PDB file of C-alpha atoms in Angstrom:
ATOM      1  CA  UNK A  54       0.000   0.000   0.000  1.00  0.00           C
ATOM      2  CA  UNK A  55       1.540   3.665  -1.432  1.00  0.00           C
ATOM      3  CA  UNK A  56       1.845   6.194   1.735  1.00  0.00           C
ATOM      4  CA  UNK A  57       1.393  10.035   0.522  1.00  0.00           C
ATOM      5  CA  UNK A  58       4.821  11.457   1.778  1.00  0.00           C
ATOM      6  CA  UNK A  59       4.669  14.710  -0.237  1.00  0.00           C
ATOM      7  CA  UNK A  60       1.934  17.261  -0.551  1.00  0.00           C
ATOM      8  CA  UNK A  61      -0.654  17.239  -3.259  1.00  0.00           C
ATOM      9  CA  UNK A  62      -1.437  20.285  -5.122  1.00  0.00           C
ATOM     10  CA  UNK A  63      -5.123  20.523  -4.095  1.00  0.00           C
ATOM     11  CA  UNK A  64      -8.051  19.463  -1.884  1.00  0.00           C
ATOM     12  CA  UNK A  65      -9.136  17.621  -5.021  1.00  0.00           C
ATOM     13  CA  UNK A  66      -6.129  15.699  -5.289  1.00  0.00           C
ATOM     14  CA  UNK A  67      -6.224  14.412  -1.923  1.00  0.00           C
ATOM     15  CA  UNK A  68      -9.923  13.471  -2.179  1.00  0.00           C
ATOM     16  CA  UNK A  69      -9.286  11.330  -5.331  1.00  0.00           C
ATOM     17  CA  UNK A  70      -6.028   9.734  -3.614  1.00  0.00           C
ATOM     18  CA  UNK A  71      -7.834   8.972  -0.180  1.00  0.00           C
ATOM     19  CA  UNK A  72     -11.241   7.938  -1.963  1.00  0.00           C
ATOM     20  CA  UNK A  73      -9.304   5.292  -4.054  1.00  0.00           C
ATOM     21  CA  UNK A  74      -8.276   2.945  -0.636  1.00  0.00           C
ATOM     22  CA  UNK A  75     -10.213   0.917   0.794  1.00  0.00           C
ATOM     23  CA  UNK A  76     -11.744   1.904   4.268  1.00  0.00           C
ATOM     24  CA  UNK A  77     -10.587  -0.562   7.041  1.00  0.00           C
ATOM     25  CA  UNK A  78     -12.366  -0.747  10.295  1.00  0.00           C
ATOM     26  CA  UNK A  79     -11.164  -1.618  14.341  1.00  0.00           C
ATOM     27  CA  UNK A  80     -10.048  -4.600  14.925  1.00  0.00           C
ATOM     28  CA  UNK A  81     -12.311  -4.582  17.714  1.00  0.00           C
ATOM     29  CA  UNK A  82     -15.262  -4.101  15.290  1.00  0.00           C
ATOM     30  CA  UNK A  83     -14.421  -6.761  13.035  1.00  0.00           C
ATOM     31  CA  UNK A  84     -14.328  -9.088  16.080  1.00  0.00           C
ATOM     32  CA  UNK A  85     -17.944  -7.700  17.666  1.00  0.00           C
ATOM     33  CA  UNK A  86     -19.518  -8.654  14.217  1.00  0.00           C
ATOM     34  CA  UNK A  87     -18.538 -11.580  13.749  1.00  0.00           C
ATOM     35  CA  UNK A  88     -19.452 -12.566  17.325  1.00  0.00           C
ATOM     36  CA  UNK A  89     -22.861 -10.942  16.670  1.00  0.00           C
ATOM     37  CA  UNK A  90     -23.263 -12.854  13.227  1.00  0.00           C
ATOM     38  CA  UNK A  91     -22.830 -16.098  14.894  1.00  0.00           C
ATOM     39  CA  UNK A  92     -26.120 -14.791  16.720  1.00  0.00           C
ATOM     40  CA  UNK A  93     -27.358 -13.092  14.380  1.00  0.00           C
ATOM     41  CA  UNK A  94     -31.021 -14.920  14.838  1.00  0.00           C
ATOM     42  CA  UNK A  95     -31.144 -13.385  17.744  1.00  0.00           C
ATOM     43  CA  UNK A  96     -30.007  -9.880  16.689  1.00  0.00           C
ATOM     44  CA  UNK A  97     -31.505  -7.007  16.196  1.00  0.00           C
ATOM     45  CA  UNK A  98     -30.713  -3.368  14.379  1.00  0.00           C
ATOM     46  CA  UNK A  99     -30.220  -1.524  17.457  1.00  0.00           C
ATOM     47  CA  UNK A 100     -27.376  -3.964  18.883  1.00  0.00           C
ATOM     48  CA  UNK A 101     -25.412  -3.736  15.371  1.00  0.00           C
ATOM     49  CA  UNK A 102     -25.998   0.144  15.212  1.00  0.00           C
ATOM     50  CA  UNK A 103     -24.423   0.482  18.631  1.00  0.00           C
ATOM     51  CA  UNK A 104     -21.306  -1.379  17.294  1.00  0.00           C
ATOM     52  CA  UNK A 105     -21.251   0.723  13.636  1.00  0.00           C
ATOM     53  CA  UNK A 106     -21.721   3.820  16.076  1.00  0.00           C
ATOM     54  CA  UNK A 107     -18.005   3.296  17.931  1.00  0.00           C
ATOM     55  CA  UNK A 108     -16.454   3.162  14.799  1.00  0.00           C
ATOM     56  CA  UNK A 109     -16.003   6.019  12.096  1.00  0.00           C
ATOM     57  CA  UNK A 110     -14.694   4.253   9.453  1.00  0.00           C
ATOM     58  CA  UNK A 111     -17.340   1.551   9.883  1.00  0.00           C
ATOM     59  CA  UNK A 112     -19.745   4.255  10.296  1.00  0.00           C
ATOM     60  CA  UNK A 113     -18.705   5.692   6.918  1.00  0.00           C
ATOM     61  CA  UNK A 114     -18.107   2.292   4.883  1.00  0.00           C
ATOM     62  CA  UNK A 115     -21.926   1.278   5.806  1.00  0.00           C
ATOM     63  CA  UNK A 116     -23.135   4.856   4.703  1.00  0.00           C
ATOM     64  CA  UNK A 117     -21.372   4.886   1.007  1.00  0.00           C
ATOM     65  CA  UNK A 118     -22.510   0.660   0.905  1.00  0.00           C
ATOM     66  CA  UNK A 119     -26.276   2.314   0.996  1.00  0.00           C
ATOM     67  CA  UNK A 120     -25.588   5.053  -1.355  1.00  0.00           C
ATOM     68  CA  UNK A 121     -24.100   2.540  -3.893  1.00  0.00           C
ATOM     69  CA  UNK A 122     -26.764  -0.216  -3.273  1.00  0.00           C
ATOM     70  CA  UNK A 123     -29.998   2.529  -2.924  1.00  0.00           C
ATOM     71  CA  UNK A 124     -32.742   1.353  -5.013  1.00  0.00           C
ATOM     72  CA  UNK A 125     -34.601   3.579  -7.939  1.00  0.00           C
ATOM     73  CA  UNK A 126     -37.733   3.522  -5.825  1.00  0.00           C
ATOM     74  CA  UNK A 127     -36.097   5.111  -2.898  1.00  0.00           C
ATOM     75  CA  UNK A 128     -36.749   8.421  -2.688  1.00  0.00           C
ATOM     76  CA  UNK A 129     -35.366   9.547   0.634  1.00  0.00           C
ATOM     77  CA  UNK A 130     -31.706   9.206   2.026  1.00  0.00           C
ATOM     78  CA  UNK A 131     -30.955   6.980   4.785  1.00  0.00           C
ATOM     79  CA  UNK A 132     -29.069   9.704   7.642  1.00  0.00           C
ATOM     80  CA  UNK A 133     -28.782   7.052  10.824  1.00  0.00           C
ATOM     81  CA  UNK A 134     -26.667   4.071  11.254  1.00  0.00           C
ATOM     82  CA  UNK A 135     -29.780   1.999  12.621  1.00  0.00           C
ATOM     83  CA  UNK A 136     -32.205   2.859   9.570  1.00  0.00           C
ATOM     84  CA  UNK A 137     -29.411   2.139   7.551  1.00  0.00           C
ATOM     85  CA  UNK A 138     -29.323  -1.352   8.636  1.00  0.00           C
ATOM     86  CA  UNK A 139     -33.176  -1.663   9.193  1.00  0.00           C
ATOM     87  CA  UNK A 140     -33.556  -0.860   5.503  1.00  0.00           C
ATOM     88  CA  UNK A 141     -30.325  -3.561   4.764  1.00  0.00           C
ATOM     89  CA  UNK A 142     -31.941  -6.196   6.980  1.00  0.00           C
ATOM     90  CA  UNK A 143     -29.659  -7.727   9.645  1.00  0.00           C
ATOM     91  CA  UNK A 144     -29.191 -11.170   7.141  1.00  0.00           C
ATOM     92  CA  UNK A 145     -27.991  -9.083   4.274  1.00  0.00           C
ATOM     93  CA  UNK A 146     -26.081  -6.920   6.931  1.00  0.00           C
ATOM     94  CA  UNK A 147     -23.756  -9.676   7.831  1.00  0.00           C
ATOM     95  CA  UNK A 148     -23.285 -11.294   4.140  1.00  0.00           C
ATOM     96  CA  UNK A 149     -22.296  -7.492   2.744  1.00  0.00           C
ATOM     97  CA  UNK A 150     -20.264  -7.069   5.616  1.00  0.00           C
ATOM     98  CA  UNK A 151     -17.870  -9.699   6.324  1.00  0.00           C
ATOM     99  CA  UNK A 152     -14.105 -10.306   6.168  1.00  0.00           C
ATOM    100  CA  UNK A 153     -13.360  -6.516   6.710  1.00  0.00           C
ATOM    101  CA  UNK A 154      -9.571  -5.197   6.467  1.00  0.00           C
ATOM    102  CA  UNK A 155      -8.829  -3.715   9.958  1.00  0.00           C
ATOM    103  CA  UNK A 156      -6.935  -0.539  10.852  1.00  0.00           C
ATOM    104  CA  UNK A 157      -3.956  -2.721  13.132  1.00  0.00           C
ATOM    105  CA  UNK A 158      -3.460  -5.000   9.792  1.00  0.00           C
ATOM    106  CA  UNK A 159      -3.384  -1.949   7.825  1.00  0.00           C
ATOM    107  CA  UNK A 160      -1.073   0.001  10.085  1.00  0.00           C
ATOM    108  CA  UNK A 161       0.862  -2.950  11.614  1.00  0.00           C
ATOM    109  CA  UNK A 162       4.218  -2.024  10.589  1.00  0.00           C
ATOM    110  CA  UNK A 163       3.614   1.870  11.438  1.00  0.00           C
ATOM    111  CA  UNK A 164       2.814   1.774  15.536  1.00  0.00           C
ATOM    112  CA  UNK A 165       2.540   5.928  15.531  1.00  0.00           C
ATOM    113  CA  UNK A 166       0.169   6.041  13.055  1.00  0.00           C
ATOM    114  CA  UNK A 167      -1.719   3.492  14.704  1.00  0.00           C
ATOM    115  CA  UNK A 168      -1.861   4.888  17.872  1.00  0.00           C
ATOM    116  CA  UNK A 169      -2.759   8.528  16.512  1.00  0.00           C
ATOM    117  CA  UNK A 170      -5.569   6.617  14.378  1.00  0.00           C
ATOM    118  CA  UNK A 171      -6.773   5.377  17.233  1.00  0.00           C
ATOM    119  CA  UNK A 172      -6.739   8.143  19.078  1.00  0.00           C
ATOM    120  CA  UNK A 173      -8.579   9.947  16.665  1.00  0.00           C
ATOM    121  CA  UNK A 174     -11.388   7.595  17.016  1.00  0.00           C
ATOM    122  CA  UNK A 175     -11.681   7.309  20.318  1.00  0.00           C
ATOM    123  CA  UNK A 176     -12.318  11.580  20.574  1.00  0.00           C
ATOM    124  CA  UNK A 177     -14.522  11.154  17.429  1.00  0.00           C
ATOM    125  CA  UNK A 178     -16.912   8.562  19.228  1.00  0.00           C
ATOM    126  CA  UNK A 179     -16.821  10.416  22.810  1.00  0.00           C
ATOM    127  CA  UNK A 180     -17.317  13.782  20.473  1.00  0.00           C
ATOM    128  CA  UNK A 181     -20.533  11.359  18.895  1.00  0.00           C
ATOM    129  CA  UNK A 182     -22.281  10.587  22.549  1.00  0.00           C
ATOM    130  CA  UNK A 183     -21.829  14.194  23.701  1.00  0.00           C
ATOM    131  CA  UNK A 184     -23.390  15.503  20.170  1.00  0.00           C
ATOM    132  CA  UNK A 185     -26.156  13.084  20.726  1.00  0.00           C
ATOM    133  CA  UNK A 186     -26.996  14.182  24.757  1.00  0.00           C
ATOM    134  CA  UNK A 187     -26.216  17.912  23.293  1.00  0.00           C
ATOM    135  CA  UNK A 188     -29.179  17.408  20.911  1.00  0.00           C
ATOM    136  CA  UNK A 189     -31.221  15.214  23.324  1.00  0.00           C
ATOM    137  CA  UNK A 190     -31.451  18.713  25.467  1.00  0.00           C
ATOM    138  CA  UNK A 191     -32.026  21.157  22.607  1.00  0.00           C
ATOM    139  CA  UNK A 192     -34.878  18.654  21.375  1.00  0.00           C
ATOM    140  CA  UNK A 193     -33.103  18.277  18.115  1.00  0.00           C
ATOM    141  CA  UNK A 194     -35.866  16.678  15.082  1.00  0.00           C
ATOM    142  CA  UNK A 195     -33.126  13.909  15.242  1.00  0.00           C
ATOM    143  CA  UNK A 196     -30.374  13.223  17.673  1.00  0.00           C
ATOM    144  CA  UNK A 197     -29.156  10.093  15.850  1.00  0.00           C
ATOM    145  CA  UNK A 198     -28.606  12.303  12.366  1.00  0.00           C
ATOM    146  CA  UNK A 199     -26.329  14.458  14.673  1.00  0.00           C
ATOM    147  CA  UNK A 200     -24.537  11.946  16.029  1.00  0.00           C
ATOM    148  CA  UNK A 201     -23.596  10.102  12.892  1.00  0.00           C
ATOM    149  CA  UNK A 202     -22.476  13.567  11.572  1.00  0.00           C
ATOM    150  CA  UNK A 203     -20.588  13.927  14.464  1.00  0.00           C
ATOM    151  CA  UNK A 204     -18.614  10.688  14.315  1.00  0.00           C
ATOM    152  CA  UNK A 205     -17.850  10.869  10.432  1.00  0.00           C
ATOM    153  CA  UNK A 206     -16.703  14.081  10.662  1.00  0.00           C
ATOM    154  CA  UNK A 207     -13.324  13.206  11.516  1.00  0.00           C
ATOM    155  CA  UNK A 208     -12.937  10.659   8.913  1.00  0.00           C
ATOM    156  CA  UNK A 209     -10.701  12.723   6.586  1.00  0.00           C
ATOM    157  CA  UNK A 210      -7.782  13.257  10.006  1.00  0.00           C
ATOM    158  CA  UNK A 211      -7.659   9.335  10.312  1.00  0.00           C
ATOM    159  CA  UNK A 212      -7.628   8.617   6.629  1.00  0.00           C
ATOM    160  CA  UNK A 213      -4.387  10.880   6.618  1.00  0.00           C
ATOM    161  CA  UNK A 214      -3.387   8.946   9.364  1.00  0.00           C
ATOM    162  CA  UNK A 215      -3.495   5.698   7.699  1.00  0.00           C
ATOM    163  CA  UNK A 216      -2.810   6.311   4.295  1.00  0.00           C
ATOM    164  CA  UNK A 217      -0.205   9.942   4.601  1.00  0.00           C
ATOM    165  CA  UNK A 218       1.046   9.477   7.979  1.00  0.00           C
ATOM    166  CA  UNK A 219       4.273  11.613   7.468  1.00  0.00           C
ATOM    167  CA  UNK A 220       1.817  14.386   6.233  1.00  0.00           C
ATOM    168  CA  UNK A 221      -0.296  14.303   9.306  1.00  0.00           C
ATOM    169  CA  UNK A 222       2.601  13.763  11.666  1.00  0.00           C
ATOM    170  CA  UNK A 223       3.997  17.267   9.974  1.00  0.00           C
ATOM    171  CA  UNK A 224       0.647  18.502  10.759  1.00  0.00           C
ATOM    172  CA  UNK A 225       0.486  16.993  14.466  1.00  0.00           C
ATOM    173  CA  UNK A 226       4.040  18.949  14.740  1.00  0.00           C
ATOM    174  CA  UNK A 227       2.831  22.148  13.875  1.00  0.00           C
ATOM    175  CA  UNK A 228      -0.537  22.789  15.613  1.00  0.00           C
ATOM    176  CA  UNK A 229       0.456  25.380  18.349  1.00  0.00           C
ATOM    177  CA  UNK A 230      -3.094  24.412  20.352  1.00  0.00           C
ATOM    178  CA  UNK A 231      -6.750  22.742  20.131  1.00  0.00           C
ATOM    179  CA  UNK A 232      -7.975  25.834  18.533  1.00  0.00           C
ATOM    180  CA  UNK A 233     -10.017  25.721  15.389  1.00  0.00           C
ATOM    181  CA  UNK A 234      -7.761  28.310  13.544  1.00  0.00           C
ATOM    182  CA  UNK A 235      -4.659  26.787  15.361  1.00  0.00           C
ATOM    183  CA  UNK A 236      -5.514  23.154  13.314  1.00  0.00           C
ATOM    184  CA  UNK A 237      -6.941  25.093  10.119  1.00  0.00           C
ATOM    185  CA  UNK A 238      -3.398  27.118   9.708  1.00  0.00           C
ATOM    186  CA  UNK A 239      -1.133  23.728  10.533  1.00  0.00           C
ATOM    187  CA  UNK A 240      -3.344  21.595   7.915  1.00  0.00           C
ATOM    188  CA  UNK A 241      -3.227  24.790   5.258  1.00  0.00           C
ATOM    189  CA  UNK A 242       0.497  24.976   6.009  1.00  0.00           C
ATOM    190  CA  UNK A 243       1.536  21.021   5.353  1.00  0.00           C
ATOM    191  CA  UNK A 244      -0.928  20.181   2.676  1.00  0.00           C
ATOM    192  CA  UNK A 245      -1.629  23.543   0.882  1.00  0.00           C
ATOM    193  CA  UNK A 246      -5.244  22.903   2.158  1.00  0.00           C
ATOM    194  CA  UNK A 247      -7.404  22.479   4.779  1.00  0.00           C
ATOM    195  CA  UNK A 248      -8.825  19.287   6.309  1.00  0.00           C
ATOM    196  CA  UNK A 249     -12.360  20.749   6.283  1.00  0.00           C
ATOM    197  CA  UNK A 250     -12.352  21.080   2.486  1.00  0.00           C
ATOM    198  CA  UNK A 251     -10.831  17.211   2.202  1.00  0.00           C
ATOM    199  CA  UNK A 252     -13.580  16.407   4.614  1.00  0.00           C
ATOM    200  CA  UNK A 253     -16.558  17.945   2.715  1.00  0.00           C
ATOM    201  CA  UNK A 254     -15.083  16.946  -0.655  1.00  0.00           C
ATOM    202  CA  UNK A 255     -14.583  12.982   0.513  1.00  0.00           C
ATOM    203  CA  UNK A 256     -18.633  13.600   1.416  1.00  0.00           C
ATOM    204  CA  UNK A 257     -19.745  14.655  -1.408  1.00  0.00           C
ATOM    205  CA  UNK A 258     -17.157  12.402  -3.870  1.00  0.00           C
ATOM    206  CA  UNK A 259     -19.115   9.184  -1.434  1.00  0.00           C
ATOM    207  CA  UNK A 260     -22.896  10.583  -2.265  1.00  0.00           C
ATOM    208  CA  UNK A 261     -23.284  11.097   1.408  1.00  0.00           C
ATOM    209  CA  UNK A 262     -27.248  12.083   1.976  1.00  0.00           C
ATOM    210  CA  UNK A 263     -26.775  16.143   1.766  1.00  0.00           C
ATOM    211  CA  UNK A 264     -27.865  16.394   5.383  1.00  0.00           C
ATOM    212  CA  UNK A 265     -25.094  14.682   6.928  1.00  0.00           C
ATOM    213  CA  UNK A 266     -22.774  16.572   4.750  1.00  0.00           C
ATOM    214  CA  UNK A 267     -24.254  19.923   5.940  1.00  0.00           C
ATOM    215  CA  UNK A 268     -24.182  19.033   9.590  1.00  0.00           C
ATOM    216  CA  UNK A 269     -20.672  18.212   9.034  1.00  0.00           C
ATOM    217  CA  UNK A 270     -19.664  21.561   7.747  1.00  0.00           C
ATOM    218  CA  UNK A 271     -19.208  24.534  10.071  1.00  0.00           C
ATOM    219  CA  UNK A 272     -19.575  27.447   7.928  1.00  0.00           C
ATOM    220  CA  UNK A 273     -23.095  26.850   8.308  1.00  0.00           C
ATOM    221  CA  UNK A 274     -22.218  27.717  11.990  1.00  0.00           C
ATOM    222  CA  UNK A 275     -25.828  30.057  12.499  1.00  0.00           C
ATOM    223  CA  UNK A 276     -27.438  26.323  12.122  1.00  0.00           C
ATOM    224  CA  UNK A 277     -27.667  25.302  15.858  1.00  0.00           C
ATOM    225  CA  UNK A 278     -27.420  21.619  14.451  1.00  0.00           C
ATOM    226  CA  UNK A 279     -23.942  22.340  13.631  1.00  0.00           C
ATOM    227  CA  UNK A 280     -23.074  24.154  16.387  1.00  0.00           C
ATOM    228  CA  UNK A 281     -24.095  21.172  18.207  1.00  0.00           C
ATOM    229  CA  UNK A 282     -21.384  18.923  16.295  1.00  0.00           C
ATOM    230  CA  UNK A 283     -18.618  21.297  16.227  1.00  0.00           C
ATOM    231  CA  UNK A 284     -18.740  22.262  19.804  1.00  0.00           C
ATOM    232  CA  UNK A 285     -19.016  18.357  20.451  1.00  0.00           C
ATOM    233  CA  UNK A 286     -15.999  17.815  18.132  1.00  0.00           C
ATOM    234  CA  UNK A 287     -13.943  21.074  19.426  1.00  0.00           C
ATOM    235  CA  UNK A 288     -14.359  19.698  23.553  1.00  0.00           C
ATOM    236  CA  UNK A 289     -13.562  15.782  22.859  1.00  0.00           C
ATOM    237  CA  UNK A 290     -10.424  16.915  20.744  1.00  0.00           C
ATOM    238  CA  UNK A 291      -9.505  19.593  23.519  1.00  0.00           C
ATOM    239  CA  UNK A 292      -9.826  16.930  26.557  1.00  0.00           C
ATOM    240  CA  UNK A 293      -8.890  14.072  24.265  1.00  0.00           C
ATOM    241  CA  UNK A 294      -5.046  15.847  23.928  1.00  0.00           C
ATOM    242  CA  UNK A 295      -4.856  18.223  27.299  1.00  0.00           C
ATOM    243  CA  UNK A 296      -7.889  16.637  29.565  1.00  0.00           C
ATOM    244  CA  UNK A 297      -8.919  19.493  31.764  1.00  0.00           C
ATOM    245  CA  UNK A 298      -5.787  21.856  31.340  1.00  0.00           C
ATOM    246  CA  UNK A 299      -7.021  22.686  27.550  1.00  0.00           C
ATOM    247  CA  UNK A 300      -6.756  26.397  27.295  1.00  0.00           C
ATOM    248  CA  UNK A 301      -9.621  25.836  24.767  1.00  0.00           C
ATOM    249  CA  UNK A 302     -12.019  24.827  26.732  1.00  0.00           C
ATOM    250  CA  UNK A 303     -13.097  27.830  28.805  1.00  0.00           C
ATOM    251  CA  UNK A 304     -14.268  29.508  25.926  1.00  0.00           C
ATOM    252  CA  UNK A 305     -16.208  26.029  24.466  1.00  0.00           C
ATOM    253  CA  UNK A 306     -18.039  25.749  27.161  1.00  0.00           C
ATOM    254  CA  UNK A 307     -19.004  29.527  27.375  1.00  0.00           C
ATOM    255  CA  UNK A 308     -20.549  28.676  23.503  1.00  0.00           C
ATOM    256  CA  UNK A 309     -22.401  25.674  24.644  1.00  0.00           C
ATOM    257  CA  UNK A 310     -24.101  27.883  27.530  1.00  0.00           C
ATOM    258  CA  UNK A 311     -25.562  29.443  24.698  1.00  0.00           C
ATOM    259  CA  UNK A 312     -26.740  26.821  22.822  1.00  0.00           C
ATOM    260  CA  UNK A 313     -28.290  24.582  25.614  1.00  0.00           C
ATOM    261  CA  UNK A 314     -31.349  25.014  27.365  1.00  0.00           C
ATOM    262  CA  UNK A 315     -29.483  25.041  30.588  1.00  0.00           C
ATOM    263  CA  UNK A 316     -27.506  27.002  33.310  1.00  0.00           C
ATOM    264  CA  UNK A 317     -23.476  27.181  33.303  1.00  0.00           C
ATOM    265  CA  UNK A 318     -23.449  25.265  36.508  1.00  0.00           C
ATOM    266  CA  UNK A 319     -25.823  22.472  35.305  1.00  0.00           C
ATOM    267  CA  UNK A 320     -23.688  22.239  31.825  1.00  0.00           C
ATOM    268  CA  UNK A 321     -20.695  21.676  34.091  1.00  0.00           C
ATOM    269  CA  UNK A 322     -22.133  19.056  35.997  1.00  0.00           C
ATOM    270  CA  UNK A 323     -23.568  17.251  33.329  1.00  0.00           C
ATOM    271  CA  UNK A 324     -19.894  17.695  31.734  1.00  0.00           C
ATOM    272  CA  UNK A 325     -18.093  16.644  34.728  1.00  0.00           C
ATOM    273  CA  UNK A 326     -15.833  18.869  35.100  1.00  0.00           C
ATOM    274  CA  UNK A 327     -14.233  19.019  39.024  1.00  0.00           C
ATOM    275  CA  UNK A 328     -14.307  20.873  41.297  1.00  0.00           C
ATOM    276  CA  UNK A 329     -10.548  22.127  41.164  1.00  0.00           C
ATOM    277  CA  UNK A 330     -10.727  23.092  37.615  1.00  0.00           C
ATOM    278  CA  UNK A 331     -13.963  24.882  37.809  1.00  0.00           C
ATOM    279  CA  UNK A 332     -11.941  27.632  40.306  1.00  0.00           C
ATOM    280  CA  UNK A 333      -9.150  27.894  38.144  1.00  0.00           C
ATOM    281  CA  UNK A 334     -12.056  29.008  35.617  1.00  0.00           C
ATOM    282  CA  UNK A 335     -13.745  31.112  37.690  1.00  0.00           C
ATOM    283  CA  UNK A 336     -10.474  32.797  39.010  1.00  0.00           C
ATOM    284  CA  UNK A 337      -9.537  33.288  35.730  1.00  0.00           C
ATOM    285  CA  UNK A 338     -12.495  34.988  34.701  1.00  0.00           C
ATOM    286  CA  UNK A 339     -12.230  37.505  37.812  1.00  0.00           C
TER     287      UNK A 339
END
């Protein structure tokens, strides 16, 4: 398998490149299905979405299967994980999806790419359950369609992981902090472009439904939908690399108080945030 070690000269370019690989999945998730398809008589939708919803790359794969396999009579896109496989049928689930490449196989001779993939994913999926209890409060139309969103989202940071690891560790190298515009200016400065535009091209290049796609990009940021998955997104990445410390994350949470239906102290409870670090907030805000 080629690695990317030099920079492409366009968002375009690295869409067609990444596009062209095959998506592996977690070992982990390759091992829950085929536990599950051994029961499979006794399986339903739910317990297979809850298994496609801890892993992005699974999450993603099942999404383009559906575009590719959507019938002429369908006339409405499939935007959750567990309609996806209602609509599949847990049978043909298990037959489409079976002997899956995995991320370790894929990345078993490159152990910091590995462990940066898997890092991504396990911010992306905490970034997913937050989205979802985020939306739960606001009474979002659908809290599942944000929290697939918010889990395929970063999709295009572990691709370049896997498949241009000595682009994203020149990346990694050069983001100064968790900030949005920190991240924007290290990706714009290694690959001449920025991960958001490789994100929203590899959506639209995979036929993903136009709603997803939306809720994944934040310069519809007046759309409190996507507000809900970038803030989600912006406080997993910020605790997933500094925990609590993250000088980001003062100002995150001041944007969520304005886009839940609850107080600051509430939000900070429900966040968990202790005691300790709560003062070193307030202090600093005196």
């Amino acid at each position: 398998m080629s690695i990317l070690e030099k920079p492409l000269a366009s968002a375009e370019a690295y869409v067609g490149f990444l596009a062209a690989r095959e998506l592996p999945v977690l070992r982990q998730t390759a091992r829950q299905l085929e536990v599950m398809r051994e029961a499979r008589d006794s399986v339903n939708a739910r317990q297979v979405a809850a298994i496609a919803l801890g892993d992005p790359l699974f999450a993603v794969r099942l999404i383009v299967w559906m575009e590719e396999h959507r019938h002429r009579s369908q006339n409405h896109d499939i935007t959750t994980v567990e309609r996806a496989i209602m609509m599949i049928g847990v049978d043909p689930f298990f037959e489409a999806f079976t002997g899956l490449p995995t991320v370790e196989e894929t990345l078993a001779g490159r152990p910091r790419a590995l462990i940066e993939t898997l890092h991504v994913c396990a911010w992306a999926r905490k970034a997913a359950h937050l989205a979802r209890d985020w939306a739960i409060l606001r009474h979002d139309i659908d809290v599942d369609e944000v929290a697939l969103a918010t889990l395929l989202r970063p999709v295009s940071e572990i691709l370049l992981w896997i498949h241009a690891s000595p682009l994203a560790e020149q990346t990694q190298a050069r983001v100064a902090g968790e900030s949005g515009s920190a991240i924007a200016h290290a990706y714009r400065a290694v690959l001449g472009c920025s991960e958001h535009q490789i994100q929203i091209g590899l959506a639209q290049h995979w036929h993903l439904p136009q709603l997803l796609v939306t809720l994944m990009d934040e310069t519809h940021e007046n759309n409190p939908r996507v507000r809900n998955v970038a803030l989600a997104l912006a406080f997993a990445r910020a605790t997933g690399h500094a925990g609590w410390d993250s000088p980001t994350l003062p100002g995150i949470v001041d944007d969520l108080v304005r886009l839940l239906p609850i107080n600051r102290g509430q939000l900070l409870d429900r966040l968990g945030v202790p005691a300790e670090v709560r003062e070193r907030w307030d202090s600093a805000d005196d």
